């Protein structure tokens, strides 16, 4: 839209040669957890998001289970309050084959927790949700209990506008944290937490996309070193990509810039592996998803308004996106067949004369890499739904990783029939309109070292 025109200078030429340093800061057989109140109790199969602890008083057809592009199911046609709340059980799924056991593993969570202000600013998205389920104190309790029960090593949150409320809880659980608020009049941002006794923070840098003509969104990059083995390092990125379904060029530009900056920081610390977490506001069948997994995209082949896949999956534009004013001179100025101007090309690729968007990371999706159930996964292995409210039911959240890491297991998402029975999120047992994504990773070098040791031992035994 013309009113949202980006700055005349390209973001491509503004990626610094070095990153800014910050001083160091403080069906499977694996173990599973079920958590109640603030405790973490072992069980054999599942994770439950049902809590028995007291409330804290602190400051038109149904969707297919096999396809992402499905006709819109309208939850407003039923009354969810007439049915009991379903059991919210999530299962760990091990990679097949599962890598040899190694102590050098770590788990990462990506979680859009639904900002308190957004929850009430866009109340039309939660018409099926009881008012009490929308209150921040209740949602904070559920979210923090869920995370403490999961016991992850690194947590990436999006849409955080009560950071210090969460920090107070997470610090007591042994986590350190950092926060980056969105620019402009926005009150929410991205937050990252990590276990202070397991990881040492080597560097933390934040990205304000507005500085590069890419709207008010922000991202975080944090380089960590494992305290018990200083040779094991990892870079974790956290992003909440622009929502607007029509602004595919901005989404693409934000992801390109984050990937390029991540590559710089990773090289600085010895070409360390990278994990990118976040709410990418794209669907698994979209062109931008293809771009993330293949590292390049010829934008000539796509309409910028369809890059995210949101419109083709019947996503209603819920945040009152302003309609683009059609200017006949602007129409004449569109030279590419799918309606791209030079300015939009520059926003997407960093160069008005280059229609090929590229990023330097070789990314894989952790959930797509670990086979799941047909009740929870779509045609390309991604979850069928990571978010559910009155105007959207689908997947927009991801955990990406690069060479040097291997996903060992993931916490599967909820089956779509269970999600539908909630009537919409948040619900009695879940504090956000998104599901938390959880992946456990092992360092590939550690696995190779174990394999070499096993092979050598076998050869020695055979010789005797």
CSV table of C-alpha atoms in Angstrom, one decimal:
chain,number,residue,atom,x,y,z
A,1,UNK,CA,0.0,0.0,0.0
A,2,UNK,CA,1.3,3.4,-0.9
A,3,UNK,CA,0.8,4.8,2.6
A,4,UNK,CA,3.2,2.2,3.9
A,5,UNK,CA,6.0,2.9,1.4
A,6,UNK,CA,9.4,2.0,2.6
A,7,UNK,CA,12.4,4.2,2.7
A,8,UNK,CA,14.2,4.9,-0.5
A,9,UNK,CA,17.5,3.3,0.6
A,10,UNK,CA,17.8,-0.5,0.2
A,11,UNK,CA,18.2,-2.6,3.3
A,12,UNK,CA,20.6,-4.9,1.4
A,13,UNK,CA,23.5,-2.4,1.5
A,14,UNK,CA,23.0,-1.7,5.2
A,15,UNK,CA,23.9,-5.2,6.6
A,16,UNK,CA,27.0,-4.5,8.6
A,17,UNK,CA,30.2,-6.5,8.0
A,18,UNK,CA,30.3,-7.5,11.7
A,19,UNK,CA,27.7,-7.9,14.4
A,20,UNK,CA,27.5,-5.7,17.5
A,21,UNK,CA,29.0,-7.5,20.5
A,22,UNK,CA,27.4,-7.5,23.9
A,23,UNK,CA,29.1,-8.6,27.1
A,24,UNK,CA,28.5,-12.1,28.4
A,25,UNK,CA,25.5,-12.6,30.7
A,26,UNK,CA,24.9,-14.5,33.4
A,27,UNK,CA,5.6,-42.8,19.3
A,28,UNK,CA,8.8,-42.8,21.5
A,29,UNK,CA,10.5,-44.3,24.5
A,30,UNK,CA,12.1,-41.0,25.7
A,31,UNK,CA,11.2,-39.4,29.0
A,32,UNK,CA,8.0,-37.4,29.0
A,33,UNK,CA,6.4,-35.0,31.4
A,34,UNK,CA,3.0,-34.1,32.7
A,35,UNK,CA,2.7,-30.9,34.6
A,36,UNK,CA,0.3,-29.7,37.2
A,37,UNK,CA,0.5,-26.4,39.0
A,38,UNK,CA,4.1,-25.3,39.2
A,39,UNK,CA,5.6,-28.8,39.6
A,40,UNK,CA,7.0,-31.1,36.9
A,41,UNK,CA,6.1,-34.8,37.3
A,42,UNK,CA,7.4,-37.6,35.1
A,43,UNK,CA,5.0,-39.9,33.2
A,44,UNK,CA,5.5,-42.2,30.2
A,45,UNK,CA,3.6,-40.8,27.3
A,46,UNK,CA,2.3,-37.3,27.2
A,47,UNK,CA,2.4,-33.7,28.2
A,48,UNK,CA,-0.8,-32.3,29.6
A,49,UNK,CA,-1.8,-28.7,29.7
A,50,UNK,CA,-4.3,-29.2,32.4
A,51,UNK,CA,-3.5,-27.5,35.7
A,52,UNK,CA,-5.0,-27.9,39.2
A,53,UNK,CA,-3.1,-25.1,40.9
A,54,UNK,CA,-4.7,-22.0,42.3
A,55,UNK,CA,-5.1,-18.8,40.4
A,56,UNK,CA,-2.3,-16.3,41.0
A,57,UNK,CA,-3.5,-12.8,41.9
A,58,UNK,CA,-0.5,-10.9,40.5
A,59,UNK,CA,0.1,-7.4,38.8
A,60,UNK,CA,-18.4,-24.0,5.2
A,61,UNK,CA,-17.1,-27.3,6.1
A,62,UNK,CA,-14.7,-28.5,8.7
A,63,UNK,CA,-10.9,-28.4,8.0
A,64,UNK,CA,-9.3,-31.4,6.5
A,65,UNK,CA,-6.6,-33.2,8.5
A,66,UNK,CA,-4.6,-33.7,5.4
A,67,UNK,CA,-4.5,-30.4,3.6
A,68,UNK,CA,-3.6,-26.9,4.6
A,69,UNK,CA,-5.7,-25.2,1.9
A,70,UNK,CA,-9.1,-26.2,3.3
A,71,UNK,CA,-12.4,-24.5,3.2
A,72,UNK,CA,-13.1,-22.3,6.2
A,73,UNK,CA,-14.7,-23.8,9.2
A,74,UNK,CA,-16.6,-21.1,11.1
A,75,UNK,CA,-16.5,-21.8,14.8
A,76,UNK,CA,-19.2,-19.2,15.5
A,77,UNK,CA,-21.8,-21.6,14.2
A,78,UNK,CA,-21.6,-23.6,17.4
A,79,UNK,CA,-21.6,-22.9,21.1
A,80,UNK,CA,-18.4,-24.2,22.6
A,81,UNK,CA,-19.6,-23.4,26.1
A,82,UNK,CA,-22.2,-26.1,25.9
A,83,UNK,CA,-19.4,-28.8,25.7
A,84,UNK,CA,-16.9,-29.8,28.4
A,85,UNK,CA,-13.4,-28.7,27.9
A,86,UNK,CA,-11.4,-31.5,26.0
A,87,UNK,CA,-8.3,-33.0,27.4
A,88,UNK,CA,-5.4,-31.1,26.1
A,89,UNK,CA,-2.7,-33.8,25.7
A,90,UNK,CA,0.5,-33.4,23.6
A,91,UNK,CA,2.8,-36.3,22.8
A,92,UNK,CA,6.6,-36.3,22.3
A,93,UNK,CA,7.6,-37.8,18.9
A,94,UNK,CA,11.1,-39.1,18.5
A,95,UNK,CA,13.1,-38.8,15.3
A,96,UNK,CA,13.4,-42.0,13.3
A,97,UNK,CA,16.1,-43.1,13.4
A,98,UNK,CA,16.8,-41.5,16.8
A,99,UNK,CA,20.4,-40.3,17.1
A,100,UNK,CA,22.7,-42.0,19.6
A,101,UNK,CA,22.2,-40.6,23.1
A,102,UNK,CA,24.3,-37.6,23.9
A,103,UNK,CA,24.4,-35.2,26.8
A,104,UNK,CA,24.9,-32.4,24.4
A,105,UNK,CA,21.3,-31.8,23.6
A,106,UNK,CA,19.1,-28.8,24.2
A,107,UNK,CA,15.5,-27.9,23.7
A,108,UNK,CA,14.0,-24.7,22.1
A,109,UNK,CA,10.4,-23.4,22.4
A,110,UNK,CA,8.8,-20.9,20.1
A,111,UNK,CA,5.6,-19.4,21.6
A,112,UNK,CA,3.4,-16.5,20.5
A,113,UNK,CA,1.8,-15.8,23.9
A,114,UNK,CA,-0.9,-13.3,22.7
A,115,UNK,CA,-0.2,-9.8,24.0
A,116,UNK,CA,-2.5,-8.6,26.7
A,117,UNK,CA,-3.4,-5.4,24.8
A,118,UNK,CA,-4.0,-7.3,21.6
A,119,UNK,CA,-6.3,-9.8,23.3
A,120,UNK,CA,-8.7,-7.0,24.1
A,121,UNK,CA,-8.0,-4.7,21.2
A,122,UNK,CA,-9.1,-7.4,18.8
A,123,UNK,CA,-11.9,-8.9,20.9
A,124,UNK,CA,-13.8,-9.9,17.8
A,125,UNK,CA,-11.2,-12.7,17.3
A,126,UNK,CA,-12.2,-14.3,20.6
A,127,UNK,CA,-16.0,-14.1,20.5
A,128,UNK,CA,-16.2,-17.9,21.4
A,129,UNK,CA,-13.8,-17.5,24.4
A,130,UNK,CA,-15.1,-16.8,27.9
A,131,UNK,CA,-14.1,-13.4,29.2
A,132,UNK,CA,-12.3,-15.0,32.2
A,133,UNK,CA,-10.1,-16.9,29.9
A,134,UNK,CA,-8.8,-13.7,28.3
A,135,UNK,CA,-7.6,-12.1,31.6
A,136,UNK,CA,-3.9,-11.7,31.7
A,137,UNK,CA,-3.3,-13.0,35.2
A,138,UNK,CA,-5.0,-16.2,34.4
A,139,UNK,CA,-3.3,-16.6,31.0
A,140,UNK,CA,0.1,-15.7,32.5
A,141,UNK,CA,-0.3,-18.5,35.1
A,142,UNK,CA,-1.2,-21.1,32.4
A,143,UNK,CA,1.6,-20.0,30.1
A,144,UNK,CA,4.3,-20.0,32.8
A,145,UNK,CA,3.2,-23.3,34.2
A,146,UNK,CA,3.2,-24.8,30.8
A,147,UNK,CA,6.7,-23.6,30.1
A,148,UNK,CA,8.1,-24.6,33.5
A,149,UNK,CA,6.5,-28.0,33.0
A,150,UNK,CA,8.2,-28.4,29.6
A,151,UNK,CA,11.5,-27.4,31.2
A,152,UNK,CA,13.1,-26.2,27.9
A,153,UNK,CA,16.6,-24.8,27.7
A,154,UNK,CA,15.8,-21.8,25.5
A,155,UNK,CA,12.4,-20.0,25.0
A,156,UNK,CA,11.6,-17.6,22.2
A,157,UNK,CA,8.4,-15.6,22.8
A,158,UNK,CA,6.5,-13.3,20.5
A,159,UNK,CA,3.8,-10.7,21.2
A,160,UNK,CA,5.1,-10.0,24.7
A,161,UNK,CA,3.8,-6.8,26.4
A,162,UNK,CA,4.1,-7.9,30.0
A,163,UNK,CA,7.8,-8.9,30.0
A,164,UNK,CA,8.6,-8.2,33.6
A,165,UNK,CA,5.6,-10.2,34.8
A,166,UNK,CA,7.0,-13.2,33.0
A,167,UNK,CA,10.6,-12.5,33.9
A,168,UNK,CA,9.8,-12.5,37.6
A,169,UNK,CA,8.4,-16.0,37.2
A,170,UNK,CA,11.1,-17.4,34.9
A,171,UNK,CA,14.0,-16.0,37.0
A,172,UNK,CA,12.7,-18.0,39.9
A,173,UNK,CA,12.8,-21.1,37.7
A,174,UNK,CA,16.4,-20.5,36.8
A,175,UNK,CA,16.1,-18.6,33.5
A,176,UNK,CA,17.8,-15.3,32.4
A,177,UNK,CA,16.1,-13.2,29.8
A,178,UNK,CA,16.2,-10.3,27.3
A,179,UNK,CA,13.5,-8.3,25.6
A,180,UNK,CA,13.1,-6.1,22.5
A,181,UNK,CA,9.9,-4.0,22.2
A,182,UNK,CA,8.6,-3.2,18.8
A,183,UNK,CA,9.1,0.4,17.5
A,184,UNK,CA,6.5,3.1,17.1
A,185,UNK,CA,3.3,3.0,19.2
A,186,UNK,CA,3.4,-0.7,19.7
A,187,UNK,CA,3.7,-2.1,23.2
A,188,UNK,CA,4.6,-5.7,22.5
A,189,UNK,CA,7.8,-7.3,21.3
A,190,UNK,CA,10.0,-10.4,21.4
A,191,UNK,CA,11.5,-12.0,24.5
A,192,UNK,CA,14.1,-14.7,24.9
A,193,UNK,CA,14.8,-16.8,28.0
A,194,UNK,CA,17.5,-19.4,28.6
A,195,UNK,CA,18.7,-21.6,31.5
A,196,UNK,CA,21.4,-19.6,33.2
A,197,UNK,CA,23.2,-22.8,34.5
A,198,UNK,CA,23.3,-24.5,31.1
A,199,UNK,CA,24.1,-21.6,28.7
A,200,UNK,CA,26.4,-18.7,28.7
A,201,UNK,CA,25.3,-15.7,26.6
A,202,UNK,CA,28.1,-14.7,24.2
A,203,UNK,CA,26.3,-12.0,22.3
A,204,UNK,CA,22.8,-10.5,22.1
A,205,UNK,CA,21.7,-8.2,19.3
A,206,UNK,CA,18.4,-6.8,18.3
A,207,UNK,CA,17.0,-5.8,14.9
A,208,UNK,CA,14.7,-2.9,14.4
A,209,UNK,CA,13.3,-3.4,10.9
A,210,UNK,CA,12.0,0.2,10.8
A,211,UNK,CA,15.7,1.3,10.5
A,212,UNK,CA,15.8,-0.5,7.1
A,213,UNK,CA,12.4,0.5,5.8
A,214,UNK,CA,10.8,-2.8,6.8
A,215,UNK,CA,8.0,-1.6,9.2
A,216,UNK,CA,7.8,-1.7,13.0
A,217,UNK,CA,8.6,-5.3,13.7
A,218,UNK,CA,11.7,-6.5,15.6
A,219,UNK,CA,13.9,-9.6,15.9
A,220,UNK,CA,16.5,-10.9,18.3
A,221,UNK,CA,19.7,-12.9,17.8
A,222,UNK,CA,21.5,-14.5,20.7
A,223,UNK,CA,24.7,-16.5,20.6
A,224,UNK,CA,25.1,-19.1,23.4
A,225,UNK,CA,27.8,-21.4,24.6
A,226,UNK,CA,27.1,-24.5,26.7
A,227,UNK,CA,28.7,-24.2,30.1
A,228,UNK,CA,29.7,-27.9,30.4
A,229,UNK,CA,31.3,-28.0,26.9
A,230,UNK,CA,32.6,-24.7,25.7
A,231,UNK,CA,33.1,-26.0,22.2
A,232,UNK,CA,29.3,-26.3,21.7
A,233,UNK,CA,27.8,-23.0,20.6
A,234,UNK,CA,24.5,-22.1,18.9
A,235,UNK,CA,22.9,-19.0,17.6
A,236,UNK,CA,19.2,-18.6,18.2
A,237,UNK,CA,17.0,-16.1,16.3
A,238,UNK,CA,13.5,-14.9,17.4
A,239,UNK,CA,11.2,-13.0,15.1
A,240,UNK,CA,7.5,-12.0,14.8
A,241,UNK,CA,7.1,-11.3,11.1
A,242,UNK,CA,4.6,-8.6,9.9
A,243,UNK,CA,1.0,-9.9,9.9
A,244,UNK,CA,-0.5,-8.0,6.9
A,245,UNK,CA,-1.3,-10.7,4.3
A,246,UNK,CA,-1.0,-8.2,1.5
A,247,UNK,CA,2.5,-7.1,2.2
A,248,UNK,CA,4.4,-10.2,1.1
A,249,UNK,CA,7.4,-8.1,0.0
A,250,UNK,CA,7.8,-6.8,3.6
A,251,UNK,CA,7.6,-10.3,5.1
A,252,UNK,CA,10.2,-11.5,2.6
A,253,UNK,CA,12.5,-8.5,3.3
A,254,UNK,CA,12.3,-9.1,7.0
A,255,UNK,CA,13.2,-12.8,6.7
A,256,UNK,CA,16.0,-12.0,4.2
A,257,UNK,CA,17.5,-9.4,6.5
A,258,UNK,CA,17.3,-11.7,9.6
A,259,UNK,CA,18.9,-14.6,7.8
A,260,UNK,CA,21.7,-12.4,6.5
A,261,UNK,CA,22.4,-10.9,9.9
A,262,UNK,CA,22.3,-14.4,11.5
A,263,UNK,CA,24.9,-15.6,9.0
A,264,UNK,CA,27.2,-12.8,10.0
A,265,UNK,CA,26.9,-13.5,13.7
A,266,UNK,CA,27.2,-17.3,13.2
A,267,UNK,CA,30.5,-16.8,11.2
A,268,UNK,CA,31.8,-14.5,13.9
A,269,UNK,CA,31.6,-17.2,16.5
A,270,UNK,CA,33.1,-19.9,14.3
A,271,UNK,CA,30.3,-20.8,11.8
A,272,UNK,CA,28.1,-22.1,14.6
A,273,UNK,CA,24.7,-23.7,13.9
A,274,UNK,CA,21.6,-21.6,13.8
A,275,UNK,CA,18.0,-22.0,15.1
A,276,UNK,CA,15.4,-19.5,13.9
A,277,UNK,CA,12.1,-19.5,15.9
A,278,UNK,CA,9.0,-17.4,15.6
A,279,UNK,CA,5.6,-16.5,14.3
A,280,UNK,CA,6.5,-16.1,10.6
A,281,UNK,CA,2.9,-15.3,9.6
A,282,UNK,CA,3.1,-17.6,6.5
A,283,UNK,CA,1.5,-20.9,5.8
A,284,UNK,CA,3.3,-24.1,4.9
A,285,UNK,CA,2.2,-24.1,1.3
A,286,UNK,CA,3.3,-20.5,0.7
A,287,UNK,CA,6.0,-19.2,-1.5
A,288,UNK,CA,7.8,-17.7,1.5
A,289,UNK,CA,7.9,-21.1,3.2
A,290,UNK,CA,9.4,-22.5,0.0
A,291,UNK,CA,11.9,-19.6,0.1
A,292,UNK,CA,12.9,-20.5,3.7
A,293,UNK,CA,13.5,-24.1,2.9
A,294,UNK,CA,15.2,-23.7,-0.5
A,295,UNK,CA,17.1,-20.4,0.1
A,296,UNK,CA,15.9,-18.6,-3.0
A,297,UNK,CA,12.7,-17.4,-4.7
A,298,UNK,CA,12.1,-15.8,-8.0
A,299,UNK,CA,9.4,-13.2,-7.1
A,300,UNK,CA,8.5,-12.7,-10.7
A,301,UNK,CA,6.4,-15.8,-10.5
A,302,UNK,CA,4.2,-14.5,-7.6
A,303,UNK,CA,1.8,-11.8,-6.7
A,304,UNK,CA,3.2,-10.1,-3.6
A,305,UNK,CA,-0.2,-10.3,-1.9
A,306,UNK,CA,0.0,-14.1,-2.2
A,307,UNK,CA,3.5,-14.7,-1.0
A,308,UNK,CA,2.5,-15.6,2.5
A,309,UNK,CA,-0.3,-18.1,1.5
A,310,UNK,CA,-2.6,-16.5,4.0
A,311,UNK,CA,-5.2,-15.3,1.5
A,312,UNK,CA,-5.3,-18.6,-0.4
A,313,UNK,CA,-6.1,-20.4,2.9
A,314,UNK,CA,-9.1,-18.3,3.5
A,315,UNK,CA,-7.5,-16.2,6.2
A,316,UNK,CA,-9.7,-13.3,7.1
A,317,UNK,CA,-7.7,-10.0,7.4
A,318,UNK,CA,-8.4,-9.6,11.1
A,319,UNK,CA,-6.3,-6.6,11.9
A,320,UNK,CA,-8.2,-4.2,9.7
A,321,UNK,CA,-5.6,-3.9,7.1
A,322,UNK,CA,-6.0,-0.6,5.2
A,323,UNK,CA,-7.2,-1.0,1.6
A,324,UNK,CA,-4.7,0.1,-1.0
A,325,UNK,CA,-5.6,3.3,-2.8
A,326,UNK,CA,-5.5,2.6,-6.5
A,327,UNK,CA,-3.7,5.3,-8.4
A,328,UNK,CA,-3.9,5.0,-12.2
A,329,UNK,CA,-0.3,6.4,-12.5
A,330,UNK,CA,0.9,3.8,-10.0
A,331,UNK,CA,-0.9,1.1,-12.0
A,332,UNK,CA,0.9,2.2,-15.2
A,333,UNK,CA,4.2,2.1,-13.2
A,334,UNK,CA,3.8,-1.6,-12.5
A,335,UNK,CA,6.1,-3.2,-15.0
A,336,UNK,CA,6.2,-6.8,-13.8
A,337,UNK,CA,3.3,-9.2,-14.7
A,338,UNK,CA,2.3,-9.9,-11.1
A,339,UNK,CA,2.0,-6.3,-10.1
A,340,UNK,CA,5.4,-5.5,-8.6
A,341,UNK,CA,6.9,-1.9,-8.6
A,342,UNK,CA,10.6,-1.3,-8.4
A,343,UNK,CA,10.1,-0.1,-4.9
A,344,UNK,CA,8.4,-3.3,-3.8
A,345,UNK,CA,11.1,-5.4,-5.5
A,346,UNK,CA,13.7,-3.4,-3.5
A,347,UNK,CA,11.9,-4.1,-0.3
A,348,UNK,CA,11.7,-7.8,-1.0
A,349,UNK,CA,15.2,-8.5,-2.3
A,350,UNK,CA,17.2,-5.5,-1.3
A,351,UNK,CA,17.8,-4.5,-4.9
A,352,UNK,CA,15.2,-2.9,-7.3
A,353,UNK,CA,16.9,-4.6,-10.3
A,354,UNK,CA,17.0,-8.1,-8.7
A,355,UNK,CA,14.0,-10.3,-8.8
A,356,UNK,CA,15.7,-13.3,-7.1
A,357,UNK,CA,15.4,-13.2,-3.3
A,358,UNK,CA,18.1,-15.3,-1.6
A,359,UNK,CA,19.2,-16.0,1.9
A,360,UNK,CA,22.5,-17.6,3.0
A,361,UNK,CA,21.2,-20.2,5.5
A,362,UNK,CA,20.5,-23.8,4.6
A,363,UNK,CA,17.3,-24.2,6.7
A,364,UNK,CA,15.2,-27.2,7.6
A,365,UNK,CA,12.0,-27.3,9.7
A,366,UNK,CA,12.3,-29.4,12.8
A,367,UNK,CA,8.6,-30.4,12.7
A,368,UNK,CA,8.7,-31.4,9.0
A,369,UNK,CA,11.9,-33.4,9.8
A,370,UNK,CA,10.2,-35.5,12.4
A,371,UNK,CA,7.3,-37.5,11.1
A,372,UNK,CA,4.1,-37.0,13.0
A,373,UNK,CA,0.5,-38.3,13.1
A,374,UNK,CA,-2.0,-37.7,10.2
A,375,UNK,CA,-4.3,-36.2,12.8
A,376,UNK,CA,-1.8,-33.4,13.5
A,377,UNK,CA,0.3,-33.1,10.3
A,378,UNK,CA,-0.3,-31.9,6.7
A,379,UNK,CA,1.1,-33.0,3.4
A,380,UNK,CA,4.6,-31.6,3.9
A,381,UNK,CA,5.0,-32.7,7.5
A,382,UNK,CA,4.2,-29.3,9.2
A,383,UNK,CA,1.5,-29.1,11.8
A,384,UNK,CA,-2.0,-28.6,10.6
A,385,UNK,CA,-2.7,-25.9,13.1
A,386,UNK,CA,-0.5,-23.8,15.5
A,387,UNK,CA,-3.1,-21.0,15.9
A,388,UNK,CA,-6.9,-20.9,16.3
A,389,UNK,CA,-9.3,-18.1,16.8
A,390,UNK,CA,-12.6,-16.9,15.3
A,391,UNK,CA,-11.1,-16.0,12.0
A,392,UNK,CA,-8.1,-18.3,11.5
A,393,UNK,CA,-7.3,-21.9,11.9
A,394,UNK,CA,-3.9,-23.0,10.6
A,395,UNK,CA,-0.1,-22.9,10.9
A,396,UNK,CA,2.1,-19.8,11.1
A,397,UNK,CA,4.8,-20.8,13.7
A,398,UNK,CA,8.0,-22.6,12.9
A,399,UNK,CA,11.4,-23.8,14.3
A,400,UNK,CA,14.1,-23.8,11.6
A,401,UNK,CA,17.6,-25.1,12.0
A,402,UNK,CA,20.8,-25.3,10.0
A,403,UNK,CA,23.6,-27.9,9.4
A,404,UNK,CA,25.3,-28.8,12.6
A,405,UNK,CA,22.1,-29.7,14.4
A,406,UNK,CA,19.8,-32.7,14.3
A,407,UNK,CA,16.3,-32.7,15.7
A,408,UNK,CA,15.9,-35.6,18.1
A,409,UNK,CA,12.3,-35.1,19.0
A,410,UNK,CA,9.4,-32.6,18.9
A,411,UNK,CA,6.3,-32.1,20.9
A,412,UNK,CA,3.5,-32.8,18.5
A,413,UNK,CA,0.7,-30.3,18.2
A,414,UNK,CA,-3.0,-31.0,19.0
A,415,UNK,CA,-5.2,-33.0,16.6
A,416,UNK,CA,-7.5,-30.7,14.8
A,417,UNK,CA,-10.6,-32.4,16.2
A,418,UNK,CA,-9.4,-31.6,19.7
A,419,UNK,CA,-8.6,-28.0,18.8
A,420,UNK,CA,-12.1,-27.6,17.3
A,421,UNK,CA,-13.7,-28.8,20.4
A,422,UNK,CA,-12.1,-26.0,22.4
A,423,UNK,CA,-14.2,-23.6,20.3
A,424,UNK,CA,-11.1,-21.3,20.0
A,425,UNK,CA,-8.0,-20.3,21.9
A,426,UNK,CA,-7.3,-19.3,24.6
A,427,UNK,CA,-9.3,-21.9,26.5
A,428,UNK,CA,-9.6,-23.4,29.9
A,429,UNK,CA,-6.3,-25.1,29.7
A,430,UNK,CA,-4.3,-23.0,27.2
A,431,UNK,CA,-3.3,-19.4,27.8
A,432,UNK,CA,-2.7,-18.2,24.2
A,433,UNK,CA,-4.3,-18.4,20.8
A,434,UNK,CA,-1.1,-20.1,19.6
A,435,UNK,CA,0.4,-23.5,20.5
A,436,UNK,CA,3.9,-23.6,21.8
A,437,UNK,CA,6.3,-25.4,19.4
A,438,UNK,CA,9.0,-27.5,21.1
A,439,UNK,CA,12.0,-29.2,19.5
A,440,UNK,CA,15.0,-31.0,21.0
A,441,UNK,CA,18.2,-30.8,19.1
A,442,UNK,CA,21.6,-32.6,19.3
A,443,UNK,CA,24.8,-31.3,17.9
A,444,UNK,CA,25.6,-33.2,14.8
A,445,UNK,CA,29.3,-33.3,15.6
A,446,UNK,CA,28.6,-35.0,18.9
A,447,UNK,CA,26.5,-37.6,17.1
A,448,UNK,CA,29.3,-38.2,14.6
A,449,UNK,CA,31.9,-38.6,17.3
A,450,UNK,CA,29.6,-41.1,19.1
A,451,UNK,CA,29.2,-43.0,15.8
A,452,UNK,CA,33.0,-43.1,15.2
A,453,UNK,CA,33.6,-44.3,18.7
A,454,UNK,CA,31.0,-47.1,18.3
A,455,UNK,CA,32.5,-48.1,15.0
A,456,UNK,CA,36.0,-48.2,16.3
A,457,UNK,CA,34.9,-50.3,19.3
A,458,UNK,CA,33.1,-52.7,17.1
A,459,UNK,CA,36.1,-53.2,14.9
A,460,UNK,CA,38.3,-53.9,17.9
A,461,UNK,CA,35.9,-56.5,19.3
A,462,UNK,CA,35.7,-58.1,15.8
A,463,UNK,CA,39.5,-58.4,15.7
A,464,UNK,CA,39.6,-60.3,19.0
